[in-house]
Coordinates of C-alpha atoms in Angstrom, one line a residue:
M1 CA -18.3 -17.2 -69.6
R2 CA -16.2 -13.6 -69.6
K3 CA -19.0 -12.1 -67.7
T4 CA -18.9 -15.0 -65.1
A5 CA -15.0 -15.0 -64.7
G6 CA -15.1 -11.1 -64.0
L7 CA -18.2 -11.6 -61.5
I8 CA -15.9 -13.9 -59.8
V9 CA -12.9 -11.5 -59.3
L10 CA -15.2 -8.7 -58.3
L11 CA -16.5 -11.2 -55.7
S12 CA -13.4 -12.1 -54.6
I13 CA -12.2 -8.6 -54.0
L14 CA -15.2 -7.4 -52.1
F15 CA -15.0 -10.7 -49.9
C16 CA -11.1 -9.5 -49.2
F17 CA -12.0 -6.0 -48.3
C18 CA -14.7 -7.0 -45.7
T19 CA -12.4 -9.6 -44.5
S20 CA -9.9 -7.0 -43.7
N21 CA -12.2 -4.4 -42.7
A22 CA -13.4 -6.9 -39.9
S23 CA -10.5 -7.5 -39.1
D24 CA -9.2 -4.0 -38.4
K25 CA -12.6 -3.7 -36.8
T26 CA -11.7 -6.5 -34.3
K27 CA -8.0 -5.3 -33.7
A28 CA -9.3 -1.7 -32.9
G29 CA -11.5 -3.3 -30.7
T30 CA -9.3 -5.5 -29.2
N31 CA -7.1 -2.4 -28.4
A32 CA -10.0 -0.6 -27.1
K33 CA -10.8 -3.0 -24.3
S34 CA -6.9 -3.0 -23.9
D35 CA -6.9 0.5 -23.4
D36 CA -9.8 0.6 -21.2
A37 CA -8.6 -2.0 -18.8
Q38 CA -5.2 -0.2 -18.4
K39 CA -7.2 2.6 -17.5
E40 CA -8.9 0.5 -15.0
T41 CA -6.0 -0.9 -13.3
F42 CA -6.1 0.9 -10.2
Q43 CA -9.3 -0.4 -8.1
Y44 CA -10.4 2.3 -6.0
D45 CA -11.2 5.8 -6.4
L46 CA -8.8 7.5 -3.7
A47 CA -10.5 11.0 -4.3
K48 CA -13.9 9.4 -3.1
P49 CA -14.1 7.8 0.1
A50 CA -16.6 5.8 1.0
A51 CA -16.9 6.8 4.6
N52 CA -14.2 8.4 7.3
W53 CA -13.8 8.4 11.0
T54 CA -12.2 11.0 13.1
L55 CA -9.4 9.7 15.3
P56 CA -9.2 10.7 18.9
A57 CA -6.5 13.2 19.9
E58 CA -4.1 10.6 21.4
L59 CA -3.5 9.3 17.5
K60 CA -2.8 12.9 16.1
E61 CA 0.2 11.5 14.4
V62 CA -1.3 7.7 13.5
S63 CA 1.5 5.9 11.8
G64 CA -0.1 2.9 11.0
N65 CA -3.2 0.7 10.8
S66 CA -4.4 -3.1 10.8
Y67 CA -8.0 -4.4 10.1
I68 CA -9.4 -6.7 12.7
D69 CA -13.0 -6.8 11.8
A70 CA -15.6 -5.1 10.2
T71 CA -15.4 -2.5 13.4
H72 CA -12.1 -2.8 14.9
F73 CA -9.0 -1.8 14.1
L74 CA -5.3 -1.9 15.6
L75 CA -3.7 1.7 15.2
I76 CA -0.2 3.0 16.1
E77 CA 1.0 6.6 16.3
D78 CA 4.5 7.9 16.2
L79 CA 5.0 9.0 19.6
H80 CA 4.7 6.1 21.6
P81 CA 5.0 2.1 21.4
I82 CA 1.4 1.8 22.2
L83 CA -1.5 -0.6 20.4
Y84 CA -4.5 1.2 20.0
L85 CA -7.5 -1.1 19.6
M86 CA -10.0 1.3 18.1
R87 CA -13.9 0.6 17.9
L88 CA -15.5 2.2 14.7
E89 CA -18.7 3.9 15.2
K90 CA -21.0 6.2 13.0
D91 CA -18.0 8.8 12.1
K92 CA -16.0 8.6 15.3
A93 CA -12.9 6.0 16.3
V94 CA -13.4 5.4 20.0
I95 CA -10.3 3.8 22.0
E96 CA -11.2 0.6 23.3
K97 CA -8.2 -0.7 24.6
Q98 CA -4.4 0.8 25.0
I99 CA -1.7 -2.2 24.7
P100 CA 1.9 -0.9 25.4
F101 CA 4.5 -3.2 24.3
A102 CA 7.9 -1.4 25.2
E103 CA 8.7 1.3 27.6
V104 CA 6.9 4.2 27.7
S105 CA 8.7 7.7 27.5
D106 CA 7.7 11.4 26.8
K107 CA 10.7 11.2 24.0
K108 CA 9.3 10.4 20.2
F109 CA 9.6 7.1 19.8
D110 CA 9.0 7.1 15.9
I111 CA 6.8 4.0 15.6
E112 CA 6.0 3.8 12.0
D113 CA 3.9 1.0 11.1
I114 CA 1.7 -2.1 12.2
A115 CA 0.6 -5.6 11.2
V116 CA -1.7 -8.2 12.6
S117 CA -1.4 -11.9 11.7
G118 CA -4.3 -13.3 14.2
N119 CA -3.3 -12.9 17.5
T120 CA 0.2 -11.8 16.7
A121 CA 0.7 -7.9 16.3
Y122 CA 4.0 -6.5 14.7
A123 CA 5.0 -2.9 15.1
L124 CA 8.1 -1.3 13.5
W125 CA 10.7 0.9 14.8
S126 CA 12.4 3.5 12.3
H127 CA 15.3 2.3 13.1
G128 CA 14.7 -1.3 11.6
V129 CA 13.4 -3.2 15.1
V130 CA 10.3 -5.2 14.6
Y131 CA 8.3 -5.7 17.8
K132 CA 6.7 -9.2 17.6
I133 CA 3.6 -8.7 20.0
D134 CA 2.3 -12.5 20.5
N135 CA -1.4 -12.6 22.1
W136 CA -1.8 -9.0 22.0
K137 CA -5.7 -9.4 22.9
G138 CA -4.8 -10.7 26.3
Q139 CA -1.4 -10.9 28.6
S140 CA 0.8 -9.9 25.6
Q141 CA 4.4 -11.1 25.1
V142 CA 6.9 -8.7 23.0
K143 CA 10.0 -10.0 21.3
E144 CA 12.2 -7.8 19.2
L145 CA 13.3 -8.8 15.8
N146 CA 16.5 -7.5 14.6
T147 CA 16.3 -7.0 10.7
D148 CA 19.9 -5.9 9.9
L149 CA 18.4 -2.3 9.1
D150 CA 18.7 0.5 11.1
K151 CA 17.7 4.3 11.2
K152 CA 19.2 5.3 7.9
N153 CA 17.2 3.3 6.0
N154 CA 14.4 4.8 7.8
T155 CA 12.1 1.7 7.5
E156 CA 8.4 2.7 7.9
G157 CA 6.3 0.4 5.7
L158 CA 5.3 -3.1 7.2
C159 CA 2.8 -6.0 6.3
V160 CA 2.5 -9.7 6.3
D161 CA 2.9 -10.9 3.0
P162 CA -0.1 -13.4 2.3
V163 CA 2.1 -15.5 -0.2
S164 CA 5.3 -16.0 1.7
G165 CA 3.9 -15.6 5.4
N166 CA 6.8 -13.1 5.5
L167 CA 7.4 -9.5 6.8
L168 CA 7.6 -6.8 4.1
I169 CA 9.2 -3.8 5.5
A170 CA 10.0 -0.6 2.9
C171 CA 12.7 1.8 3.4
K172 CA 11.8 5.3 3.0
N173 CA 15.4 6.5 2.8
E174 CA 18.1 4.4 1.9
A175 CA 17.7 1.4 0.3
G176 CA 20.8 -0.9 0.6
M177 CA 21.7 -0.8 -2.5
D178 CA 24.5 -0.3 -4.9
D179 CA 23.2 2.2 -7.1
E180 CA 20.9 4.6 -4.9
K181 CA 20.6 7.3 -7.9
K182 CA 18.3 5.1 -9.8
S183 CA 16.1 3.9 -7.2
D184 CA 13.6 6.3 -4.7
G185 CA 13.5 3.0 -2.1
A186 CA 13.5 -0.6 -1.7
I187 CA 11.1 -3.1 0.3
Y188 CA 12.7 -6.1 1.7
D189 CA 11.2 -9.2 3.1
F190 CA 11.8 -10.5 6.7
D191 CA 11.6 -14.5 6.8
L192 CA 9.9 -14.8 10.0
S193 CA 10.5 -18.7 9.9
K194 CA 14.2 -18.2 9.8
G195 CA 14.4 -15.1 12.0
K196 CA 16.3 -13.0 9.1
L197 CA 16.3 -10.5 6.4
N198 CA 16.8 -11.6 2.8
S199 CA 19.5 -9.8 1.7
D200 CA 18.0 -9.0 -2.3
P201 CA 15.2 -6.7 -2.0
F202 CA 11.8 -8.0 -2.2
L203 CA 10.9 -5.2 -4.4
V204 CA 12.5 -2.0 -6.2
I205 CA 11.2 1.0 -6.4
E206 CA 12.5 3.3 -9.5
K207 CA 11.8 6.8 -10.2
K208 CA 11.9 5.8 -14.2
E209 CA 9.5 3.7 -14.0
F210 CA 6.7 5.9 -12.9
A211 CA 6.9 7.3 -16.5
K212 CA 4.8 4.3 -17.4
V213 CA 2.0 4.7 -15.5
A214 CA 1.8 8.9 -14.1
D215 CA 3.6 10.1 -17.4
E216 CA 6.1 11.8 -15.7
E217 CA 9.3 10.5 -13.5
L218 CA 8.5 10.8 -9.7
K219 CA 10.3 11.2 -6.2
F220 CA 8.8 8.4 -4.5
Y221 CA 9.4 7.9 -0.7
P222 CA 7.8 4.5 0.4
S223 CA 5.7 5.4 3.8
T224 CA 3.6 1.9 4.0
V225 CA 2.9 -1.3 2.0
A226 CA 0.1 -3.7 1.8
V227 CA -0.4 -6.7 -0.1
H228 CA -4.0 -7.3 -1.6
P229 CA -5.6 -10.3 -0.1
G230 CA -7.3 -11.4 -3.6
T231 CA -4.9 -9.9 -6.2
H232 CA -1.6 -10.1 -4.5
D233 CA -0.7 -6.8 -5.9
V234 CA 1.5 -4.8 -3.7
Y235 CA 0.4 -1.3 -2.8
V236 CA 3.1 1.4 -1.8
L237 CA 2.1 4.7 -0.7
S238 CA 4.4 8.0 -0.3
T239 CA 3.5 11.1 1.4
K240 CA 6.9 12.9 0.8
T241 CA 7.1 15.0 -2.1
S242 CA 4.5 13.1 -4.4
K243 CA 1.7 12.3 -2.4
G244 CA 0.1 9.0 -4.2
M245 CA 0.0 5.2 -4.4
V246 CA 1.8 2.9 -6.9
V247 CA 0.5 -0.7 -7.4
Y248 CA 2.9 -3.8 -8.3
T249 CA 2.4 -7.1 -9.8
H250 CA 3.7 -9.6 -6.7
D251 CA 6.8 -10.2 -9.1
G252 CA 7.5 -6.3 -9.1
K253 CA 6.2 -5.0 -12.2
I254 CA 4.5 -1.7 -12.4
K255 CA 1.1 -1.5 -13.0
S256 CA -0.9 1.9 -12.0
Y257 CA -0.5 5.1 -9.9
Q258 CA -3.0 7.2 -8.7
P259 CA -1.9 10.6 -6.7
I260 CA -3.7 11.5 -3.7
N261 CA -5.7 14.9 -3.0
A262 CA -3.4 16.8 0.0
N263 CA -7.1 18.4 0.8
I264 CA -8.4 15.1 2.0
M265 CA -5.1 13.4 3.3
P266 CA -2.7 15.8 4.1
Q267 CA -0.5 12.9 5.5
P268 CA -1.4 9.7 4.5
E269 CA 0.6 7.4 6.6
G270 CA -1.1 3.7 6.9
I271 CA -2.9 1.5 4.7
C272 CA -4.8 -1.8 5.1
F273 CA -7.4 -4.2 3.4
S274 CA -10.6 -5.5 4.7
P275 CA -9.9 -9.5 4.1
D276 CA -12.4 -9.8 0.6
G277 CA -10.5 -7.1 -0.5
N278 CA -13.5 -5.0 -1.2
S279 CA -12.3 -1.8 0.7
L280 CA -9.0 -0.2 1.2
Y281 CA -8.4 1.7 4.5
I282 CA -5.9 4.7 4.9
S283 CA -5.3 6.7 7.9
T284 CA -3.7 10.1 7.6
E285 CA -2.3 12.2 10.5
G286 CA -3.9 15.6 11.6
R287 CA -3.0 19.0 10.2
H288 CA -3.6 22.5 10.3
G289 CA -6.1 22.1 13.3
E290 CA -7.8 19.3 11.8
P291 CA -7.9 15.9 13.4
A292 CA -6.3 12.6 12.0
K293 CA -8.5 10.2 10.1
L294 CA -9.3 6.9 9.1
Y295 CA -10.7 6.6 5.5
Q296 CA -12.4 3.8 3.8
F297 CA -12.5 3.5 -0.2
N298 CA -14.7 0.7 -1.9
K299 CA -13.5 -1.1 -4.8
K300 CA -14.8 0.5 -8.2

């Protein structure tokens, strides 16, 4: 009887040990998967473009790009208020059409970004004005939208938010907030149905948040913004001080950061996605005798 009782105790101890060990392995496995998932949060490798196109000299200071179809993009550049309809060929882009949307002069106009929704294009001036260009494919009609943002905000990024249908506008400089020291910038949404800017920022960019994804606080100045068509994550690019791209959830939680190699993209200014989200496109200005380019990055 004593032998039987001893055997039962021994088996109980072994069972508890095995169960505990298996549980620890399960937890370790779960943590490993969680760590891997965190490492894979950024869906595109910005060091490995799948394709690139040389842009013509007119777009040396390219500042924005928007997807039309697999072989056509609308681009803009800093100097002139003109939409450039580009056709992508094997390794270069060709201007198919130029569409002026404001009075053209020899002075630098400082057009900073472009967004397209169907047959309506939106172009952003750094002084806070959005040009709405209806029927850009034909006899275009232009209207200026006052956003209540201005030159001191240095509005540089623009996109159409597929969730709300509003325009998202990124401020590179003053964010219009009470405590500017804690923030490197803000993104506001402009309600197209009401024709006015929502007073509260859609997204606040805080340098302290970068310690979570980049292991250090970074000075980050938004130069363009785009919303992923599938995940609705918000992609924001900086080209001043810190060259890189940060990803936020649509409700403003920071997810990941990836630096950009200046040898590949010396002055990245514009981003957009293909409609299925499988490709990310970044345009970069020409520098040091090199022409401007448009890069394609595919999902990992």
